Amino acid sequence: MDRLSRRGLLQGAAGVAAAGALGGCAMGGDDATNGDAKGTTSANNPLGVKEDAPLEVVIFNGGFGEEYAKAHEALYRGRYPKAEIKHSATQQIAETLQPRFVAGDPPDVIDNSGGSQIDFNGLVSQGALTDLGELLDAPSLDDPGKKVRDTLLPGIVDVGSYDGKFLTVNYAYSAYGIWYSKKLFDAKGWEYPTTWDGMIALCRTIKAAGIAPWTYTGVHARYMSWPILTAAAKLGGIEVIKAIDNLEPNAWKHDAVRTAADAYYQLAVDGFLQPGAEGMDHIQSQTEWCRGHAAFISCGSWLENEQKSVTPPGFDMAVAPTPSLGTSDKLPFGAFRGTGSEPFIVPAKGKNVRGGMEYLRIMLSKKAAADFTTRVSSLTAVTGAADGLSLGPGLTSVTKLIDASQGSAFTWLYSTYYRKLERERVNAASLELFTKRITASQWCDRVQKSADEFAKDPAIKKYKRA
């Protein structure tokens, strides 16, 4: 079983086609680095950064904004004052940077996130990314006697590795679960249910009180596939998820997946979903939830920061694991999906590859990680970096979720390996499911058919999860 203690990609549907087009473009691989700058290696400069080499950083300007990156750049500038840093931020990562990959002139560091993220499958298959193994084995900034890899939370290296190469640093740590307002629940005398029967019973009570039990984003309906897969993993074990990651035949038709899908389909059948949610994007549905128009929402731990401008004082948001489907669940109630997110890459053809790796090494220091957490209310991949910090109620709840899981957190990788499978196929099928246009069984069949198509497509690079 994967043992993770670990912001989901704030991704929508826009720009997917552009991102996917990368697979058909020749980008060049890591056999050439476009004249990569290199300086003298020393104890203070273990990666051999050329001290006056310019560094270009491009940040996805999403739920985390860009100010945290400016703080990280200031730390880099403090170590290399002769280096000019070019900073830019955009929500259109693929549209902005794909042509530069094709031209062999990419930036040195990219936060490859968002709805217009460049498809990792294309980047990996064409050798467009620097192998960051040297970064992992470099001494950490905080403790030269400890390697960078030894400062990372469990699972961070796994989720950033492809074919045995560590190619991306998923900087944020995201916990996924079911969110609710403790203020509302305390006022109503409600308790979060630990079982699915308890969830359905509470939904009836909530609906009778004139509040929609659940809301969701119909535009990004895949958000509702997350609790389905989480519940399936808890019911059937992590092997259910690994089969899905490995595109195995009938993986999506496993009894545990069917049972979980049928359970969440009941929310639609019994009228527990907020009317109109099928037309909402993630911000709209989250705002409805913050306004108290719905009791539950499925989301990742970036939620608190993304909604900070509209969350009422004292709302006291909290996250909880998906309820257990039955007494035969193989994983405990406290198990949840936790994973690294906000993927940072160093293009192989960047002009300052070593500066790019050094920038990531600085990001992975406790000072940089603590600053990130303080600014954007998200944990990072760095072990212990949030210790002693004053956290908001949502993030405090996340830390309690992690502690209560006692190491039983897990994740899936199919959405990283085969981005379009989740962003397009699972997303579309999930909207059909929660608008009752297909049944839970048909949802499983439809997604499995899509997974089979990916498995049989020779143009799609395949990955094996052990």
Coordinates of C-alpha atoms in Angstrom, one line a residue:
M1 CA 0.0 0.0 0.0
D2 CA 1.2 3.5 -0.8
R3 CA 1.9 5.4 2.5
L4 CA 1.6 9.1 1.9
S5 CA 1.3 11.8 4.5
R6 CA 0.5 14.5 1.0
R7 CA -3.7 21.0 -4.2
G8 CA -5.0 19.3 -6.7
L9 CA -4.4 20.8 -10.0
L10 CA -6.8 23.7 -10.3
Q11 CA -7.7 22.5 -13.8
G12 CA -10.6 23.1 -16.0
A13 CA -11.5 22.0 -19.5
A14 CA -10.1 25.1 -21.3
G15 CA -7.0 24.6 -23.3
V16 CA -6.9 20.8 -23.1
A17 CA -7.0 20.4 -26.9
A18 CA -4.0 22.8 -27.2
A19 CA -2.1 20.9 -24.5
G20 CA -2.8 17.6 -26.1
A21 CA -1.5 18.8 -29.4
L22 CA 2.0 18.7 -27.9
G23 CA 2.3 15.0 -28.5
G24 CA 2.4 15.7 -32.3
C25 CA 5.1 18.2 -32.1
A26 CA 8.8 17.6 -32.1
M27 CA 10.3 19.3 -29.1
G28 CA 13.8 17.8 -28.8
G29 CA 15.0 15.8 -25.9
D30 CA 17.6 15.8 -23.2
D31 CA 20.4 14.9 -25.6
A32 CA 20.9 18.7 -26.0
T33 CA 20.5 21.4 -23.5
N34 CA 20.6 24.5 -25.7
G35 CA 24.0 25.7 -24.3
D36 CA 23.1 25.1 -20.7
A37 CA 25.1 27.4 -18.4
K38 CA 27.4 25.8 -15.8
G39 CA 29.5 27.2 -13.0
T40 CA 32.0 25.7 -10.6
T41 CA 30.7 23.1 -8.2
S42 CA 31.4 23.7 -4.5
A43 CA 30.0 22.9 -1.1
N44 CA 27.9 26.1 -1.3
N45 CA 27.0 25.5 -4.9
P46 CA 26.6 21.7 -5.2
L47 CA 24.7 21.9 -8.5
G48 CA 27.3 24.0 -10.2
V49 CA 25.1 27.0 -10.9
K50 CA 26.7 29.7 -13.1
E51 CA 26.3 32.7 -10.7
D52 CA 25.6 35.3 -13.3
A53 CA 23.4 33.2 -15.6
P54 CA 19.9 34.7 -16.2
L55 CA 17.0 32.6 -14.9
E56 CA 13.5 32.6 -16.4
V57 CA 10.6 31.4 -14.3
V58 CA 7.0 31.0 -15.5
I59 CA 4.2 30.5 -13.0
F60 CA 0.7 29.3 -13.4
N61 CA -1.5 32.1 -12.0
G62 CA -4.3 30.1 -10.5
G63 CA -5.5 29.5 -7.0
F64 CA -2.1 30.1 -5.5
G65 CA -1.4 33.3 -7.4
E66 CA 2.2 34.3 -8.2
E67 CA 3.4 36.3 -5.1
Y68 CA 4.8 33.2 -3.5
A69 CA 7.1 32.7 -6.5
K70 CA 8.3 36.2 -6.3
A71 CA 9.4 35.5 -2.7
H72 CA 11.2 32.3 -3.9
E73 CA 12.9 34.3 -6.6
A74 CA 14.1 36.8 -4.0
L75 CA 15.7 33.9 -2.1
Y76 CA 17.4 32.8 -5.3
R77 CA 18.6 36.4 -5.9
G78 CA 20.0 36.5 -2.4
R79 CA 22.2 33.5 -3.2
Y80 CA 23.1 34.6 -6.8
P81 CA 22.9 38.5 -6.8
K82 CA 24.5 38.7 -10.2
A83 CA 21.7 36.6 -11.9
E84 CA 18.9 38.5 -13.7
I85 CA 15.5 36.8 -13.0
K86 CA 12.7 37.1 -15.6
H87 CA 9.4 36.4 -14.0
S88 CA 6.0 35.9 -15.7
A89 CA 2.7 34.4 -14.8
T90 CA -0.2 33.1 -16.9
Q91 CA -3.2 30.8 -16.9
Q92 CA -2.5 29.8 -20.4
I93 CA 0.6 27.6 -19.9
A94 CA 0.2 25.5 -23.0
E95 CA -0.8 28.3 -25.4
T96 CA 2.1 30.4 -24.1
L97 CA 4.9 27.9 -23.8
Q98 CA 4.1 25.1 -26.2
P99 CA 5.5 27.1 -29.2
R100 CA 8.7 27.7 -27.2
F101 CA 9.2 24.0 -26.6
V102 CA 8.8 23.4 -30.3
A103 CA 11.3 26.2 -31.0
G104 CA 13.8 24.7 -28.5
D105 CA 13.7 27.9 -26.4
P106 CA 11.7 27.0 -23.2
P107 CA 12.0 28.9 -19.9
D108 CA 14.2 27.5 -17.1
V109 CA 11.5 26.7 -14.6
I110 CA 7.8 26.2 -15.3
D111 CA 4.9 25.7 -12.9
N112 CA 3.1 23.4 -15.3
S113 CA -0.4 23.5 -13.8
G114 CA -3.9 24.6 -14.6
G115 CA -6.5 23.7 -17.1
S116 CA -4.1 24.6 -19.9
Q117 CA -1.3 22.5 -18.5
I118 CA 1.1 21.0 -21.1
D119 CA 0.4 17.3 -21.3
F120 CA 3.0 15.4 -19.3
N121 CA 2.7 12.4 -21.6
G122 CA 3.9 14.4 -24.5
L123 CA 6.7 16.1 -22.5
V124 CA 7.9 12.8 -21.1
S125 CA 7.7 10.8 -24.3
Q126 CA 9.7 13.3 -26.2
G127 CA 12.4 13.8 -23.6
A128 CA 11.6 17.4 -23.1
L129 CA 12.2 17.4 -19.3
T130 CA 15.4 17.4 -17.2
D131 CA 16.0 14.3 -15.1
L132 CA 16.0 15.8 -11.6
G133 CA 17.8 12.9 -9.9
E134 CA 20.8 15.2 -9.4
L135 CA 18.5 17.5 -7.4
L136 CA 17.2 14.7 -5.2
D137 CA 20.8 13.7 -4.4
A138 CA 22.0 17.2 -3.7
P139 CA 22.4 18.3 -0.1
S140 CA 19.4 20.1 1.2
L141 CA 19.6 23.8 1.9
D142 CA 18.6 23.4 5.5
D143 CA 20.9 20.5 6.4
P144 CA 23.9 19.8 4.1
G145 CA 24.2 16.4 5.7
K146 CA 20.7 15.4 4.4
K147 CA 19.9 14.9 0.7
V148 CA 16.9 16.8 -0.8
R149 CA 15.1 13.5 -1.3
D150 CA 15.2 12.8 2.4
T151 CA 13.4 16.1 3.2
L152 CA 10.3 15.2 1.0
L153 CA 7.0 13.7 2.2
P154 CA 6.5 10.1 1.3
G155 CA 5.1 9.6 -2.2
I156 CA 6.4 12.9 -3.7
V157 CA 9.2 11.1 -5.6
D158 CA 6.8 8.4 -6.8
V159 CA 4.2 10.8 -8.2
G160 CA 6.9 12.9 -10.0
S161 CA 8.6 9.9 -11.6
Y162 CA 8.1 8.4 -15.0
D163 CA 9.9 5.3 -16.2
G164 CA 12.2 5.5 -13.2
K165 CA 13.2 9.2 -13.8
F166 CA 12.2 11.9 -11.4
L167 CA 11.0 14.6 -13.8
T168 CA 8.7 16.9 -11.8
V169 CA 8.5 18.4 -8.3
N170 CA 4.9 18.4 -7.2
Y171 CA 5.4 21.3 -4.7
A172 CA 2.0 21.6 -3.0
Y173 CA 0.6 18.8 -0.9
S174 CA -3.1 18.3 -1.5
A175 CA -5.5 16.4 0.7
Y176 CA -8.8 15.5 -1.0
G177 CA -12.0 14.9 0.8
I178 CA -15.6 16.1 1.7
W179 CA -15.8 19.6 2.9
Y180 CA -18.3 21.1 5.3
S181 CA -18.8 24.2 7.6
K182 CA -18.3 23.3 11.2
K183 CA -20.2 26.5 12.1
L184 CA -23.2 25.2 10.2
F185 CA -23.0 21.7 11.6
D186 CA -22.5 22.9 15.2
A187 CA -25.5 25.2 14.9
K188 CA -27.7 22.4 13.5
G189 CA -26.4 19.7 15.8
W190 CA -25.2 17.6 12.9
E191 CA -22.2 15.3 13.0
Y192 CA -20.1 14.3 10.0
P193 CA -21.1 10.7 9.1
T194 CA -18.5 7.9 9.1
T195 CA -20.7 5.5 7.1
W196 CA -22.5 5.9 3.8
D197 CA -25.8 4.9 5.4
G198 CA -25.1 7.7 7.9
M199 CA -24.4 10.1 5.0
I200 CA -27.8 9.3 3.3
A201 CA -29.6 9.8 6.6
L202 CA -28.0 13.1 7.2
C203 CA -28.7 14.3 3.7
R204 CA -32.4 13.7 4.3
T205 CA -32.2 15.8 7.4
I206 CA -30.2 18.6 5.7
K207 CA -32.7 18.6 2.8
A208 CA -35.6 18.9 5.2
A209 CA -33.9 21.9 6.7
G210 CA -34.1 23.7 3.4
I211 CA -30.4 23.3 2.4
A212 CA -29.1 21.4 -0.5
P213 CA -27.1 18.5 1.0
W214 CA -24.4 18.6 -1.8
T215 CA -23.2 20.9 -4.5
Y216 CA -20.6 20.2 -7.2
T217 CA -19.1 21.7 -10.3
G218 CA -20.8 20.4 -13.4
V219 CA -18.2 22.0 -15.6
H220 CA -15.5 20.0 -13.9
A221 CA -17.6 17.0 -12.9
R222 CA -14.5 14.9 -12.4
Y223 CA -14.3 16.5 -9.0
M224 CA -17.1 14.0 -8.1
S225 CA -15.1 11.1 -9.5
W226 CA -12.6 11.7 -6.7
P227 CA -14.8 10.5 -3.8
I228 CA -16.0 7.6 -6.0
L229 CA -12.5 6.3 -6.5
T230 CA -11.5 7.1 -2.9
A231 CA -14.4 5.1 -1.6
A232 CA -13.6 2.3 -4.1
A233 CA -10.0 2.1 -2.9
K234 CA -11.2 2.0 0.7
L235 CA -13.7 -0.8 -0.1
G236 CA -11.5 -2.9 -2.3
G237 CA -8.0 -1.9 -1.4
I238 CA -5.2 0.0 -3.2
E239 CA -4.9 -2.8 -5.9
V240 CA -8.2 -1.5 -7.3
I241 CA -6.5 1.9 -8.0
K242 CA -3.3 0.3 -9.3
A243 CA -5.3 -1.6 -11.9
I244 CA -6.9 1.6 -13.0
D245 CA -3.5 3.3 -13.2
N246 CA -2.1 0.5 -15.3
L247 CA -5.1 0.5 -17.7
E248 CA -5.9 -3.1 -16.9
P249 CA -9.0 -4.6 -18.6
N250 CA -12.2 -4.2 -16.6
A251 CA -10.4 -2.2 -13.9
W252 CA -13.2 0.4 -13.9
K253 CA -15.8 -2.4 -13.7
H254 CA -14.4 -3.8 -10.4
D255 CA -17.1 -4.5 -7.9
A256 CA -15.6 -1.9 -5.6
V257 CA -15.8 0.8 -8.2
R258 CA -19.4 -0.2 -9.2
T259 CA -20.5 -0.1 -5.6
A260 CA -18.9 3.3 -5.0
A261 CA -20.3 4.8 -8.2
D262 CA -23.8 3.5 -7.3
A263 CA -23.5 5.0 -3.8
Y264 CA -22.7 8.5 -5.1
Y265 CA -25.3 8.1 -7.9
Q266 CA -27.8 7.9 -5.1
L267 CA -27.1 11.6 -4.3
A268 CA -28.6 12.4 -7.7
V269 CA -31.4 9.9 -7.6
D270 CA -32.6 11.0 -4.2
G271 CA -32.4 14.8 -5.1
F272 CA -29.6 15.6 -2.8
L273 CA -27.6 17.7 -5.3
Q274 CA -28.1 21.4 -5.5
P275 CA -30.3 22.3 -8.5
G276 CA -28.3 24.1 -11.2
A277 CA -25.0 22.7 -10.1
E278 CA -24.6 20.9 -13.4
G279 CA -24.0 24.3 -15.0
M280 CA -21.6 25.7 -12.4
D281 CA -17.8 26.0 -12.6
H282 CA -15.7 25.2 -9.6
I283 CA -15.7 28.8 -8.3
Q284 CA -19.4 29.1 -8.6
S285 CA -20.2 25.9 -6.8
Q286 CA -17.6 26.6 -4.1
T287 CA -19.2 30.1 -3.6
E288 CA -22.6 28.5 -3.3
W289 CA -21.2 26.3 -0.6
C290 CA -19.5 29.2 1.2
R291 CA -22.9 31.0 1.2
G292 CA -24.5 28.1 3.0
H293 CA -26.6 27.0 0.1
A294 CA -25.2 23.5 0.3
A295 CA -23.7 21.4 3.1
F296 CA -21.1 19.3 1.3
I297 CA -18.6 19.7 -1.5
S298 CA -15.9 17.5 -2.9
C299 CA -12.6 19.4 -3.3
G300 CA -8.9 19.5 -2.5
S301 CA -7.1 21.4 0.2
W302 CA -6.5 24.5 -2.1
L303 CA -10.2 25.3 -1.3
E304 CA -9.5 27.6 1.6
N305 CA -7.2 29.9 -0.3
E306 CA -9.2 29.8 -3.5
Q307 CA -12.3 31.0 -1.6
K308 CA -10.8 33.3 1.0
S309 CA -12.3 36.5 -0.6
V310 CA -15.9 35.2 -0.2
T311 CA -15.7 32.9 2.8
P312 CA -17.8 34.4 5.7
P313 CA -16.1 35.1 9.0
G314 CA -16.4 32.1 11.3
F315 CA -17.4 29.8 8.5
D316 CA -14.9 27.3 9.9
M317 CA -14.4 25.1 6.9
A318 CA -13.3 21.5 7.6
V319 CA -12.4 18.4 5.5
A320 CA -13.3 14.8 6.3
P321 CA -12.6 11.5 4.6
T322 CA -15.2 9.8 2.4
P323 CA -17.6 7.7 4.6
S324 CA -16.9 4.0 4.7
L325 CA -19.2 2.1 2.3
G326 CA -19.5 -0.9 4.7
T327 CA -17.9 -2.9 7.4
S328 CA -15.9 -4.9 4.9
D329 CA -13.8 -1.9 3.7
K330 CA -10.1 -2.9 3.4
L331 CA -8.9 0.6 4.4
P332 CA -10.0 2.5 7.5
F333 CA -12.4 5.4 7.6
G334 CA -9.5 7.8 8.1
A335 CA -7.8 6.8 4.8
F336 CA -7.9 9.6 2.2
R337 CA -6.4 10.6 -1.1
G338 CA -3.3 12.7 -0.5
T339 CA -0.9 13.6 -3.2
G340 CA 1.7 16.1 -4.5
S341 CA 0.4 18.7 -6.9
E342 CA 1.4 22.0 -8.5
P343 CA 4.1 20.4 -10.7
F344 CA 7.3 22.3 -11.3
I345 CA 9.5 21.2 -14.2
V346 CA 12.9 22.2 -15.6
P347 CA 12.9 21.9 -19.4
A348 CA 15.9 19.9 -20.8
K349 CA 16.6 22.7 -23.4
G350 CA 16.5 25.6 -20.9
K351 CA 19.4 27.9 -21.1
N352 CA 20.0 27.6 -17.3
V353 CA 19.1 24.0 -16.4
R354 CA 21.3 24.1 -13.3
G355 CA 19.8 27.4 -12.2
G356 CA 16.4 25.8 -12.6
M357 CA 17.4 22.8 -10.4
E358 CA 18.9 25.2 -7.8
Y359 CA 15.6 27.3 -7.8
L360 CA 13.8 24.1 -7.0
R361 CA 16.3 23.2 -4.2
I362 CA 15.6 26.7 -2.7
M363 CA 11.9 26.1 -3.0
L364 CA 12.4 22.9 -1.1
S365 CA 14.0 24.6 1.9
K366 CA 11.9 25.0 5.0
K367 CA 12.0 28.8 4.8
A368 CA 10.6 28.8 1.3
A369 CA 8.1 26.1 2.0
A370 CA 6.8 27.9 5.2
D371 CA 6.5 31.1 3.3
F372 CA 4.4 29.3 0.7
T373 CA 2.1 27.8 3.3
T374 CA 1.7 31.1 5.1
R375 CA 0.8 32.9 1.9
V376 CA -1.5 30.4 0.2
S377 CA -2.9 28.2 2.9
S378 CA -1.5 25.0 1.4
L379 CA 1.0 22.5 2.7
T380 CA 4.1 21.7 0.7
A381 CA 6.1 18.6 -0.2
V382 CA 8.6 19.5 2.5
T383 CA 8.4 17.5 5.7
G384 CA 7.8 19.6 8.8
A385 CA 7.8 22.9 7.0
A386 CA 4.4 23.9 8.5
D387 CA 5.4 23.1 12.1
G388 CA 4.8 26.1 14.4
L389 CA 2.9 28.1 11.8
S390 CA -0.5 29.7 12.5
L391 CA -2.8 28.0 10.0
G392 CA -6.4 28.8 8.9
P393 CA -9.2 26.5 9.9
G394 CA -9.2 24.7 6.6
L395 CA -5.5 23.9 6.7
T396 CA -5.7 23.1 10.4
S397 CA -8.4 20.6 9.5
V398 CA -6.1 19.1 6.8
T399 CA -3.3 18.6 9.2
K400 CA -5.7 16.8 11.6
L401 CA -6.9 14.6 8.6
I402 CA -3.3 13.6 7.9
D403 CA -2.6 12.8 11.5
A404 CA -5.8 10.8 11.9
S405 CA -5.0 8.7 8.8
Q406 CA -2.0 7.2 10.6
G407 CA -0.2 6.7 7.3
S408 CA -3.1 5.2 5.4
A409 CA -3.4 7.9 2.8
F410 CA -3.0 6.9 -0.9
T411 CA -3.3 8.3 -4.4
W412 CA -3.9 7.4 -8.0
L413 CA -1.7 8.2 -10.9
Y414 CA -3.8 7.6 -14.0
S415 CA -4.8 11.3 -14.1
T416 CA -1.1 12.1 -14.2
Y417 CA -0.1 9.4 -16.7
Y418 CA -3.1 10.0 -19.0
R419 CA -4.4 13.5 -18.4
K420 CA -7.0 13.5 -21.1
L421 CA -8.6 10.3 -19.8
E422 CA -9.6 12.1 -16.6
R423 CA -10.0 15.7 -17.9
E424 CA -12.2 14.7 -20.9
R425 CA -13.6 11.2 -20.6
V426 CA -14.1 10.8 -16.9
N427 CA -15.2 14.4 -16.7
A428 CA -17.9 14.0 -19.4
A429 CA -19.1 10.6 -18.0
S430 CA -19.4 12.1 -14.5
L431 CA -21.6 14.9 -15.6
E432 CA -23.8 12.4 -17.3
L433 CA -23.9 10.3 -14.1
F434 CA -24.9 13.2 -11.8
T435 CA -27.5 14.5 -14.1
K436 CA -29.0 11.0 -14.2
R437 CA -28.5 10.6 -18.0
I438 CA -26.6 7.4 -17.3
T439 CA -26.6 4.9 -14.4
A440 CA -23.6 4.0 -12.2
S441 CA -23.1 0.8 -14.1
Q442 CA -23.1 2.7 -17.4
W443 CA -20.6 5.1 -16.0
C444 CA -18.2 2.3 -15.2
D445 CA -18.7 0.8 -18.6
R446 CA -18.3 4.1 -20.4
V447 CA -15.1 5.0 -18.5
Q448 CA -13.7 1.5 -19.0
K449 CA -14.3 1.8 -22.8
S450 CA -12.3 5.0 -22.8
A451 CA -9.5 3.5 -20.7
D452 CA -9.4 0.6 -23.2
E453 CA -9.0 3.0 -26.1
F454 CA -6.1 4.6 -24.3
A455 CA -4.5 1.2 -23.6
K456 CA -4.8 0.2 -27.3
D457 CA -3.6 3.6 -28.8
P458 CA 0.0 3.1 -29.9
A459 CA 0.6 6.8 -30.0
I460 CA 0.1 7.1 -26.2
K461 CA 3.1 6.2 -24.1
K462 CA 2.2 3.7 -21.3
Y463 CA 3.4 3.7 -17.7
K464 CA 3.5 0.9 -15.2
R465 CA 2.7 1.4 -11.6
A466 CA 4.1 -1.3 -9.4

